[in-house]
């Protein structure tokens, strides 16, 4: 079964002849080069406007401005980025590009026969990284919410002279009544009673 998905690609290359070779290689593989730019200046805005599926950058080496623009894109509108370097790169340069969000870093420029494999690899790496980032963010959110719930339970236990289980049931019921997550109710409890109780505890200590 052929699961090929044509991609809408933003190409960055300041060399017209070289860009034509890259464009042809991409079009021959069934992809659509929707936009071409000479450098990465304003990359995030360009991506927001053109909504490409992938960004391909073809230049000698990634300079500081390009790294910064890729990093900004990766933070605000992440998508696969392939970097075709025309010069040999040291490990620090490659690591900097990967940290900036590059999914595939290819030395010695574009080889048309390798384009399909490079794109497939870049997409797979990007999707794996995004899944990991989502998982880490969900874990971080869950931990922060757990801290809020524990603090809110402590405030309820103190105000209502109840045990931890009863305090949790109060939060659960409020969450159901207001169709909100328990963490959201915990935030409201802390906002209402946290400051006042914290001041009391400080004076008592």
PDB file of N, CA, C and O in Angstrom, residues 25-95:
ATOM      1  N   UNK A  25      14.111  18.421  -7.439  1.00  0.00           N
ATOM      2  CA  UNK A  25      14.171  17.147  -6.724  1.00  0.00           C
ATOM      3  C   UNK A  25      12.909  16.937  -5.887  1.00  0.00           C
ATOM      4  O   UNK A  25      12.377  15.819  -5.815  1.00  0.00           O
ATOM      5  N   UNK A  26      12.413  18.003  -5.271  1.00  0.00           N
ATOM      6  CA  UNK A  26      11.210  17.911  -4.439  1.00  0.00           C
ATOM      7  C   UNK A  26       9.965  17.676  -5.296  1.00  0.00           C
ATOM      8  O   UNK A  26       9.119  16.832  -4.966  1.00  0.00           O
ATOM      9  N   UNK A  27       9.866  18.431  -6.382  1.00  0.00           N
ATOM     10  CA  UNK A  27       8.699  18.290  -7.273  1.00  0.00           C
ATOM     11  C   UNK A  27       8.678  16.899  -7.908  1.00  0.00           C
ATOM     12  O   UNK A  27       7.615  16.274  -8.042  1.00  0.00           O
ATOM     13  N   UNK A  28       9.858  16.390  -8.270  1.00  0.00           N
ATOM     14  CA  UNK A  28       9.931  15.046  -8.859  1.00  0.00           C
ATOM     15  C   UNK A  28       9.430  13.983  -7.892  1.00  0.00           C
ATOM     16  O   UNK A  28       8.957  12.919  -8.317  1.00  0.00           O
ATOM     17  N   UNK A  29       9.544  14.263  -6.589  1.00  0.00           N
ATOM     18  CA  UNK A  29       9.051  13.323  -5.579  1.00  0.00           C
ATOM     19  C   UNK A  29       7.584  13.556  -5.253  1.00  0.00           C
ATOM     20  O   UNK A  29       7.008  12.867  -4.404  1.00  0.00           O
ATOM     21  N   UNK A  30       6.960  14.536  -5.924  1.00  0.00           N
ATOM     22  CA  UNK A  30       5.529  14.757  -5.738  1.00  0.00           C
ATOM     23  C   UNK A  30       5.175  15.841  -4.739  1.00  0.00           C
ATOM     24  O   UNK A  30       3.995  16.028  -4.421  1.00  0.00           O
ATOM     25  N   UNK A  31       6.188  16.574  -4.222  1.00  0.00           N
ATOM     26  CA  UNK A  31       5.930  17.614  -3.238  1.00  0.00           C
ATOM     27  C   UNK A  31       5.713  18.969  -3.912  1.00  0.00           C
ATOM     28  O   UNK A  31       6.023  19.153  -5.097  1.00  0.00           O
ATOM     29  N   UNK A  32       5.202  19.911  -3.158  1.00  0.00           N
ATOM     30  CA  UNK A  32       4.861  21.231  -3.691  1.00  0.00           C
ATOM     31  C   UNK A  32       5.672  22.301  -2.963  1.00  0.00           C
ATOM     32  O   UNK A  32       5.509  22.475  -1.748  1.00  0.00           O
ATOM     33  N   UNK A  33       6.554  22.968  -3.665  1.00  0.00           N
ATOM     34  CA  UNK A  33       7.319  24.076  -3.078  1.00  0.00           C
ATOM     35  C   UNK A  33       6.440  25.317  -3.173  1.00  0.00           C
ATOM     36  O   UNK A  33       6.337  25.939  -4.234  1.00  0.00           O
ATOM     37  N   UNK A  34       5.793  25.672  -2.073  1.00  0.00           N
ATOM     38  CA  UNK A  34       4.798  26.749  -2.109  1.00  0.00           C
ATOM     39  C   UNK A  34       5.415  28.127  -1.982  1.00  0.00           C
ATOM     40  O   UNK A  34       4.786  29.130  -2.332  1.00  0.00           O
ATOM     41  N   UNK A  35       6.663  28.183  -1.460  1.00  0.00           N
ATOM     42  CA  UNK A  35       7.290  29.490  -1.269  1.00  0.00           C
ATOM     43  C   UNK A  35       8.796  29.320  -1.200  1.00  0.00           C
ATOM     44  O   UNK A  35       9.293  28.270  -0.764  1.00  0.00           O
ATOM     45  N   UNK A  36       9.516  30.342  -1.650  1.00  0.00           N
ATOM     46  CA  UNK A  36      10.972  30.318  -1.579  1.00  0.00           C
ATOM     47  C   UNK A  36      11.464  31.647  -1.029  1.00  0.00           C
ATOM     48  O   UNK A  36      10.988  32.705  -1.430  1.00  0.00           O
ATOM     49  N   UNK A  37      12.417  31.582  -0.104  1.00  0.00           N
ATOM     50  CA  UNK A  37      12.968  32.784   0.526  1.00  0.00           C
ATOM     51  C   UNK A  37      14.487  32.716   0.479  1.00  0.00           C
ATOM     52  O   UNK A  37      15.072  31.631   0.503  1.00  0.00           O
ATOM     53  N   UNK A  38      15.159  33.891   0.463  1.00  0.00           N
ATOM     54  CA  UNK A  38      16.617  33.892   0.393  1.00  0.00           C
ATOM     55  C   UNK A  38      17.294  33.610   1.730  1.00  0.00           C
ATOM     56  O   UNK A  38      18.461  33.222   1.761  1.00  0.00           O
ATOM     57  N   UNK A  39      16.589  33.843   2.836  1.00  0.00           N
ATOM     58  CA  UNK A  39      17.170  33.576   4.152  1.00  0.00           C
ATOM     59  C   UNK A  39      16.040  33.306   5.147  1.00  0.00           C
ATOM     60  O   UNK A  39      14.863  33.333   4.797  1.00  0.00           O
ATOM     61  N   UNK A  40      16.422  33.048   6.406  1.00  0.00           N
ATOM     62  CA  UNK A  40      15.444  32.644   7.420  1.00  0.00           C
ATOM     63  C   UNK A  40      14.869  33.824   8.196  1.00  0.00           C
ATOM     64  O   UNK A  40      14.124  33.617   9.162  1.00  0.00           O
ATOM     65  N   UNK A  41      15.163  35.048   7.783  1.00  0.00           N
ATOM     66  CA  UNK A  41      14.611  36.220   8.464  1.00  0.00           C
ATOM     67  C   UNK A  41      13.086  36.186   8.412  1.00  0.00           C
ATOM     68  O   UNK A  41      12.504  35.974   7.357  1.00  0.00           O
ATOM     69  N   UNK A  42      12.447  36.381   9.572  1.00  0.00           N
ATOM     70  CA  UNK A  42      10.986  36.370   9.606  1.00  0.00           C
ATOM     71  C   UNK A  42      10.379  35.010   9.329  1.00  0.00           C
ATOM     72  O   UNK A  42       9.256  34.911   8.836  1.00  0.00           O
ATOM     73  N   UNK A  43      11.117  33.947   9.667  1.00  0.00           N
ATOM     74  CA  UNK A  43      10.671  32.590   9.342  1.00  0.00           C
ATOM     75  C   UNK A  43       9.332  32.249   9.988  1.00  0.00           C
ATOM     76  O   UNK A  43       8.446  31.691   9.328  1.00  0.00           O
ATOM     77  N   UNK A  44       9.167  32.576  11.258  1.00  0.00           N
ATOM     78  CA  UNK A  44       7.925  32.233  11.951  1.00  0.00           C
ATOM     79  C   UNK A  44       6.723  32.919  11.321  1.00  0.00           C
ATOM     80  O   UNK A  44       5.663  32.306  11.136  1.00  0.00           O
ATOM     81  N   UNK A  45       6.879  34.192  10.951  1.00  0.00           N
ATOM     82  CA  UNK A  45       5.791  34.922  10.303  1.00  0.00           C
ATOM     83  C   UNK A  45       5.480  34.327   8.933  1.00  0.00           C
ATOM     84  O   UNK A  45       4.310  34.213   8.532  1.00  0.00           O
ATOM     85  N   UNK A  46       6.526  33.923   8.193  1.00  0.00           N
ATOM     86  CA  UNK A  46       6.326  33.327   6.874  1.00  0.00           C
ATOM     87  C   UNK A  46       5.584  32.004   6.982  1.00  0.00           C
ATOM     88  O   UNK A  46       4.706  31.697   6.173  1.00  0.00           O
ATOM     89  N   UNK A  47       5.922  31.226   8.003  1.00  0.00           N
ATOM     90  CA  UNK A  47       5.249  29.942   8.214  1.00  0.00           C
ATOM     91  C   UNK A  47       3.788  30.165   8.601  1.00  0.00           C
ATOM     92  O   UNK A  47       2.889  29.457   8.139  1.00  0.00           O
ATOM     93  N   UNK A  48       3.532  31.171   9.439  1.00  0.00           N
ATOM     94  CA  UNK A  48       2.155  31.479   9.829  1.00  0.00           C
ATOM     95  C   UNK A  48       1.329  31.897   8.628  1.00  0.00           C
ATOM     96  O   UNK A  48       0.134  31.573   8.528  1.00  0.00           O
ATOM     97  N   UNK A  49       1.958  32.599   7.688  1.00  0.00           N
ATOM     98  CA  UNK A  49       1.242  33.071   6.502  1.00  0.00           C
ATOM     99  C   UNK A  49       1.021  31.953   5.484  1.00  0.00           C
ATOM    100  O   UNK A  49      -0.078  31.766   4.970  1.00  0.00           O
ATOM    101  N   UNK A  50       2.071  31.174   5.191  1.00  0.00           N
ATOM    102  CA  UNK A  50       2.008  30.186   4.109  1.00  0.00           C
ATOM    103  C   UNK A  50       1.582  28.799   4.573  1.00  0.00           C
ATOM    104  O   UNK A  50       1.166  27.977   3.757  1.00  0.00           O
ATOM    105  N   UNK A  51       1.739  28.517   5.869  1.00  0.00           N
ATOM    106  CA  UNK A  51       1.355  27.237   6.468  1.00  0.00           C
ATOM    107  C   UNK A  51       1.953  26.025   5.732  1.00  0.00           C
ATOM    108  O   UNK A  51       1.229  25.114   5.310  1.00  0.00           O
ATOM    109  N   UNK A  52       3.259  25.998   5.579  1.00  0.00           N
ATOM    110  CA  UNK A  52       3.881  24.817   4.952  1.00  0.00           C
ATOM    111  C   UNK A  52       3.885  23.630   5.919  1.00  0.00           C
ATOM    112  O   UNK A  52       3.789  23.808   7.134  1.00  0.00           O
ATOM    113  N   UNK A  53       4.004  22.431   5.353  1.00  0.00           N
ATOM    114  CA  UNK A  53       4.122  21.228   6.185  1.00  0.00           C
ATOM    115  C   UNK A  53       5.567  21.028   6.643  1.00  0.00           C
ATOM    116  O   UNK A  53       5.813  20.362   7.645  1.00  0.00           O
ATOM    117  N   UNK A  54       6.491  21.589   5.901  1.00  0.00           N
ATOM    118  CA  UNK A  54       7.914  21.377   6.171  1.00  0.00           C
ATOM    119  C   UNK A  54       8.710  22.586   5.706  1.00  0.00           C
ATOM    120  O   UNK A  54       8.314  23.284   4.772  1.00  0.00           O
ATOM    121  N   UNK A  55       9.841  22.823   6.379  1.00  0.00           N
ATOM    122  CA  UNK A  55      10.772  23.872   5.965  1.00  0.00           C
ATOM    123  C   UNK A  55      12.087  23.204   5.573  1.00  0.00           C
ATOM    124  O   UNK A  55      12.616  22.371   6.318  1.00  0.00           O
ATOM    125  N   UNK A  56      12.596  23.556   4.391  1.00  0.00           N
ATOM    126  CA  UNK A  56      13.899  23.056   3.952  1.00  0.00           C
ATOM    127  C   UNK A  56      14.823  24.250   3.762  1.00  0.00           C
ATOM    128  O   UNK A  56      14.499  25.212   3.060  1.00  0.00           O
ATOM    129  N   UNK A  57      15.982  24.183   4.416  1.00  0.00           N
ATOM    130  CA  UNK A  57      16.965  25.262   4.344  1.00  0.00           C
ATOM    131  C   UNK A  57      18.224  24.716   3.685  1.00  0.00           C
ATOM    132  O   UNK A  57      18.766  23.687   4.108  1.00  0.00           O
ATOM    133  N   UNK A  58      18.684  25.389   2.650  1.00  0.00           N
ATOM    134  CA  UNK A  58      19.864  24.958   1.905  1.00  0.00           C
ATOM    135  C   UNK A  58      20.859  26.108   1.899  1.00  0.00           C
ATOM    136  O   UNK A  58      20.644  27.133   1.252  1.00  0.00           O
ATOM    137  N   UNK A  59      21.945  25.963   2.657  1.00  0.00           N
ATOM    138  CA  UNK A  59      22.974  27.010   2.698  1.00  0.00           C
ATOM    139  C   UNK A  59      24.294  26.391   3.124  1.00  0.00           C
ATOM    140  O   UNK A  59      24.360  25.198   3.440  1.00  0.00           O
ATOM    141  N   UNK A  60      25.342  27.204   3.140  1.00  0.00           N
ATOM    142  CA  UNK A  60      26.665  26.665   3.451  1.00  0.00           C
ATOM    143  C   UNK A  60      26.679  26.046   4.845  1.00  0.00           C
ATOM    144  O   UNK A  60      26.957  24.860   5.026  1.00  0.00           O
ATOM    145  N   UNK A  61      26.380  26.867   5.848  1.00  0.00           N
ATOM    146  CA  UNK A  61      26.312  26.431   7.237  1.00  0.00           C
ATOM    147  C   UNK A  61      25.262  27.276   7.945  1.00  0.00           C
ATOM    148  O   UNK A  61      24.999  28.412   7.536  1.00  0.00           O
ATOM    149  N   UNK A  62      24.663  26.777   9.016  1.00  0.00           N
ATOM    150  CA  UNK A  62      23.685  27.594   9.735  1.00  0.00           C
ATOM    151  C   UNK A  62      24.377  28.713  10.507  1.00  0.00           C
ATOM    152  O   UNK A  62      25.238  28.455  11.347  1.00  0.00           O
ATOM    153  N   UNK A  63      24.038  29.956  10.192  1.00  0.00           N
ATOM    154  CA  UNK A  63      24.610  31.075  10.940  1.00  0.00           C
ATOM    155  C   UNK A  63      23.748  31.354  12.173  1.00  0.00           C
ATOM    156  O   UNK A  63      22.712  30.722  12.392  1.00  0.00           O
ATOM    157  N   UNK A  64      24.171  32.306  12.989  1.00  0.00           N
ATOM    158  CA  UNK A  64      23.475  32.589  14.248  1.00  0.00           C
ATOM    159  C   UNK A  64      22.031  33.024  14.026  1.00  0.00           C
ATOM    160  O   UNK A  64      21.130  32.570  14.719  1.00  0.00           O
ATOM    161  N   UNK A  65      21.821  33.891  13.041  1.00  0.00           N
ATOM    162  CA  UNK A  65      20.457  34.372  12.782  1.00  0.00           C
ATOM    163  C   UNK A  65      19.540  33.232  12.346  1.00  0.00           C
ATOM    164  O   UNK A  65      18.377  33.158  12.757  1.00  0.00           O
ATOM    165  N   UNK A  66      20.066  32.343  11.510  1.00  0.00           N
ATOM    166  CA  UNK A  66      19.262  31.205  11.068  1.00  0.00           C
ATOM    167  C   UNK A  66      18.915  30.297  12.237  1.00  0.00           C
ATOM    168  O   UNK A  66      17.774  29.829  12.370  1.00  0.00           O
ATOM    169  N   UNK A  67      19.887  30.043  13.104  1.00  0.00           N
ATOM    170  CA  UNK A  67      19.637  29.209  14.288  1.00  0.00           C
ATOM    171  C   UNK A  67      18.566  29.838  15.177  1.00  0.00           C
ATOM    172  O   UNK A  67      17.663  29.146  15.665  1.00  0.00           O
ATOM    173  N   UNK A  68      18.652  31.150  15.372  1.00  0.00           N
ATOM    174  CA  UNK A  68      17.673  31.836  16.215  1.00  0.00           C
ATOM    175  C   UNK A  68      16.273  31.773  15.601  1.00  0.00           C
ATOM    176  O   UNK A  68      15.280  31.550  16.309  1.00  0.00           O
ATOM    177  N   UNK A  69      16.189  31.952  14.290  1.00  0.00           N
ATOM    178  CA  UNK A  69      14.889  31.896  13.619  1.00  0.00           C
ATOM    179  C   UNK A  69      14.298  30.490  13.652  1.00  0.00           C
ATOM    180  O   UNK A  69      13.087  30.314  13.837  1.00  0.00           O
ATOM    181  N   UNK A  70      15.132  29.475  13.488  1.00  0.00           N
ATOM    182  CA  UNK A  70      14.658  28.098  13.581  1.00  0.00           C
ATOM    183  C   UNK A  70      14.181  27.783  14.998  1.00  0.00           C
ATOM    184  O   UNK A  70      13.156  27.120  15.188  1.00  0.00           O
ATOM    185  N   UNK A  71      14.928  28.260  15.979  1.00  0.00           N
ATOM    186  CA  UNK A  71      14.554  28.026  17.368  1.00  0.00           C
ATOM    187  C   UNK A  71      13.217  28.676  17.707  1.00  0.00           C
ATOM    188  O   UNK A  71      12.370  28.079  18.391  1.00  0.00           O
ATOM    189  N   UNK A  72      13.004  29.896  17.222  1.00  0.00           N
ATOM    190  CA  UNK A  72      11.732  30.595  17.453  1.00  0.00           C
ATOM    191  C   UNK A  72      10.579  29.838  16.801  1.00  0.00           C
ATOM    192  O   UNK A  72       9.509  29.671  17.393  1.00  0.00           O
ATOM    193  N   UNK A  73      10.811  29.370  15.573  1.00  0.00           N
ATOM    194  CA  UNK A  73       9.780  28.588  14.887  1.00  0.00           C
ATOM    195  C   UNK A  73       9.464  27.322  15.664  1.00  0.00           C
ATOM    196  O   UNK A  73       8.292  26.967  15.853  1.00  0.00           O
ATOM    197  N   UNK A  74      10.494  26.643  16.136  1.00  0.00           N
ATOM    198  CA  UNK A  74      10.301  25.389  16.873  1.00  0.00           C
ATOM    199  C   UNK A  74       9.519  25.605  18.159  1.00  0.00           C
ATOM    200  O   UNK A  74       8.775  24.729  18.608  1.00  0.00           O
ATOM    201  N   UNK A  75       9.661  26.791  18.751  1.00  0.00           N
ATOM    202  CA  UNK A  75       8.958  27.082  19.992  1.00  0.00           C
ATOM    203  C   UNK A  75       7.499  27.451  19.760  1.00  0.00           C
ATOM    204  O   UNK A  75       6.626  27.123  20.566  1.00  0.00           O
ATOM    205  N   UNK A  76       7.219  28.135  18.654  1.00  0.00           N
ATOM    206  CA  UNK A  76       5.878  28.695  18.449  1.00  0.00           C
ATOM    207  C   UNK A  76       5.036  27.985  17.388  1.00  0.00           C
ATOM    208  O   UNK A  76       3.805  27.980  17.485  1.00  0.00           O
ATOM    209  N   UNK A  77       5.667  27.418  16.387  1.00  0.00           N
ATOM    210  CA  UNK A  77       4.909  26.742  15.323  1.00  0.00           C
ATOM    211  C   UNK A  77       5.735  25.579  14.785  1.00  0.00           C
ATOM    212  O   UNK A  77       6.144  25.586  13.619  1.00  0.00           O
ATOM    213  N   UNK A  78       6.016  24.584  15.624  1.00  0.00           N
ATOM    214  CA  UNK A  78       6.943  23.512  15.225  1.00  0.00           C
ATOM    215  C   UNK A  78       6.466  22.711  14.025  1.00  0.00           C
ATOM    216  O   UNK A  78       5.273  22.439  13.879  1.00  0.00           O
ATOM    217  N   UNK A  79       7.422  22.375  13.170  1.00  0.00           N
ATOM    218  CA  UNK A  79       7.192  21.488  12.027  1.00  0.00           C
ATOM    219  C   UNK A  79       8.553  20.948  11.587  1.00  0.00           C
ATOM    220  O   UNK A  79       9.588  21.473  12.001  1.00  0.00           O
ATOM    221  N   UNK A  80       8.587  19.898  10.780  1.00  0.00           N
ATOM    222  CA  UNK A  80       9.883  19.348  10.370  1.00  0.00           C
ATOM    223  C   UNK A  80      10.739  20.377   9.640  1.00  0.00           C
ATOM    224  O   UNK A  80      10.250  21.106   8.780  1.00  0.00           O
ATOM    225  N   UNK A  81      12.010  20.431  10.019  1.00  0.00           N
ATOM    226  CA  UNK A  81      12.979  21.292   9.331  1.00  0.00           C
ATOM    227  C   UNK A  81      14.126  20.412   8.844  1.00  0.00           C
ATOM    228  O   UNK A  81      14.710  19.647   9.624  1.00  0.00           O
ATOM    229  N   UNK A  82      14.433  20.504   7.564  1.00  0.00           N
ATOM    230  CA  UNK A  82      15.596  19.817   7.008  1.00  0.00           C
ATOM    231  C   UNK A  82      16.637  20.868   6.654  1.00  0.00           C
ATOM    232  O   UNK A  82      16.312  21.877   6.027  1.00  0.00           O
ATOM    233  N   UNK A  83      17.864  20.615   7.070  1.00  0.00           N
ATOM    234  CA  UNK A  83      18.953  21.545   6.752  1.00  0.00           C
ATOM    235  C   UNK A  83      19.957  20.829   5.857  1.00  0.00           C
ATOM    236  O   UNK A  83      20.570  19.844   6.260  1.00  0.00           O
ATOM    237  N   UNK A  84      20.110  21.338   4.625  1.00  0.00           N
ATOM    238  CA  UNK A  84      21.130  20.831   3.707  1.00  0.00           C
ATOM    239  C   UNK A  84      22.345  21.755   3.797  1.00  0.00           C
ATOM    240  O   UNK A  84      22.310  22.899   3.340  1.00  0.00           O
ATOM    241  N   UNK A  85      23.421  21.261   4.410  1.00  0.00           N
ATOM    242  CA  UNK A  85      24.642  22.052   4.547  1.00  0.00           C
ATOM    243  C   UNK A  85      25.565  21.773   3.363  1.00  0.00           C
ATOM    244  O   UNK A  85      25.797  20.615   3.008  1.00  0.00           O
ATOM    245  N   UNK A  86      26.091  22.838   2.782  1.00  0.00           N
ATOM    246  CA  UNK A  86      26.967  22.686   1.624  1.00  0.00           C
ATOM    247  C   UNK A  86      28.427  22.488   2.039  1.00  0.00           C
ATOM    248  O   UNK A  86      29.263  22.114   1.210  1.00  0.00           O
ATOM    249  N   UNK A  87      28.746  22.769   3.297  1.00  0.00           N
ATOM    250  CA  UNK A  87      30.116  22.613   3.792  1.00  0.00           C
ATOM    251  C   UNK A  87      30.136  21.593   4.924  1.00  0.00           C
ATOM    252  O   UNK A  87      29.120  21.345   5.574  1.00  0.00           O
ATOM    253  N   UNK A  88      31.300  21.018   5.160  1.00  0.00           N
ATOM    254  CA  UNK A  88      31.454  20.083   6.271  1.00  0.00           C
ATOM    255  C   UNK A  88      31.160  20.787   7.589  1.00  0.00           C
ATOM    256  O   UNK A  88      31.587  21.931   7.801  1.00  0.00           O
ATOM    257  N   UNK A  89      30.451  20.113   8.479  1.00  0.00           N
ATOM    258  CA  UNK A  89      30.029  20.716   9.743  1.00  0.00           C
ATOM    259  C   UNK A  89      30.698  20.000  10.911  1.00  0.00           C
ATOM    260  O   UNK A  89      30.831  18.764  10.894  1.00  0.00           O
ATOM    261  N   UNK A  90      31.096  20.767  11.930  1.00  0.00           N
ATOM    262  CA  UNK A  90      31.623  20.120  13.122  1.00  0.00           C
ATOM    263  C   UNK A  90      30.461  19.723  14.042  1.00  0.00           C
ATOM    264  O   UNK A  90      29.305  20.088  13.819  1.00  0.00           O
ATOM    265  N   UNK A  91      30.791  18.962  15.065  1.00  0.00           N
ATOM    266  CA  UNK A  91      29.751  18.436  15.954  1.00  0.00           C
ATOM    267  C   UNK A  91      28.980  19.561  16.639  1.00  0.00           C
ATOM    268  O   UNK A  91      27.762  19.480  16.785  1.00  0.00           O
ATOM    269  N   UNK A  92      29.668  20.628  17.046  1.00  0.00           N
ATOM    270  CA  UNK A  92      28.989  21.732  17.739  1.00  0.00           C
ATOM    271  C   UNK A  92      27.943  22.397  16.846  1.00  0.00           C
ATOM    272  O   UNK A  92      26.858  22.763  17.301  1.00  0.00           O
ATOM    273  N   UNK A  93      28.278  22.561  15.571  1.00  0.00           N
ATOM    274  CA  UNK A  93      27.330  23.176  14.631  1.00  0.00           C
ATOM    275  C   UNK A  93      26.093  22.309  14.454  1.00  0.00           C
ATOM    276  O   UNK A  93      24.959  22.796  14.475  1.00  0.00           O
ATOM    277  N   UNK A  94      26.306  21.011  14.293  1.00  0.00           N
ATOM    278  CA  UNK A  94      25.180  20.086  14.124  1.00  0.00           C
ATOM    279  C   UNK A  94      24.317  20.055  15.383  1.00  0.00           C
ATOM    280  O   UNK A  94      23.079  20.098  15.311  1.00  0.00           O
ATOM    281  N   UNK A  95      24.962  20.017  16.549  1.00  0.00           N
ATOM    282  CA  UNK A  95      24.208  20.000  17.802  1.00  0.00           C
ATOM    283  C   UNK A  95      23.385  21.278  17.967  1.00  0.00           C
ATOM    284  O   UNK A  95      22.241  21.230  18.422  1.00  0.00           O
TER     285      UNK A  95
END
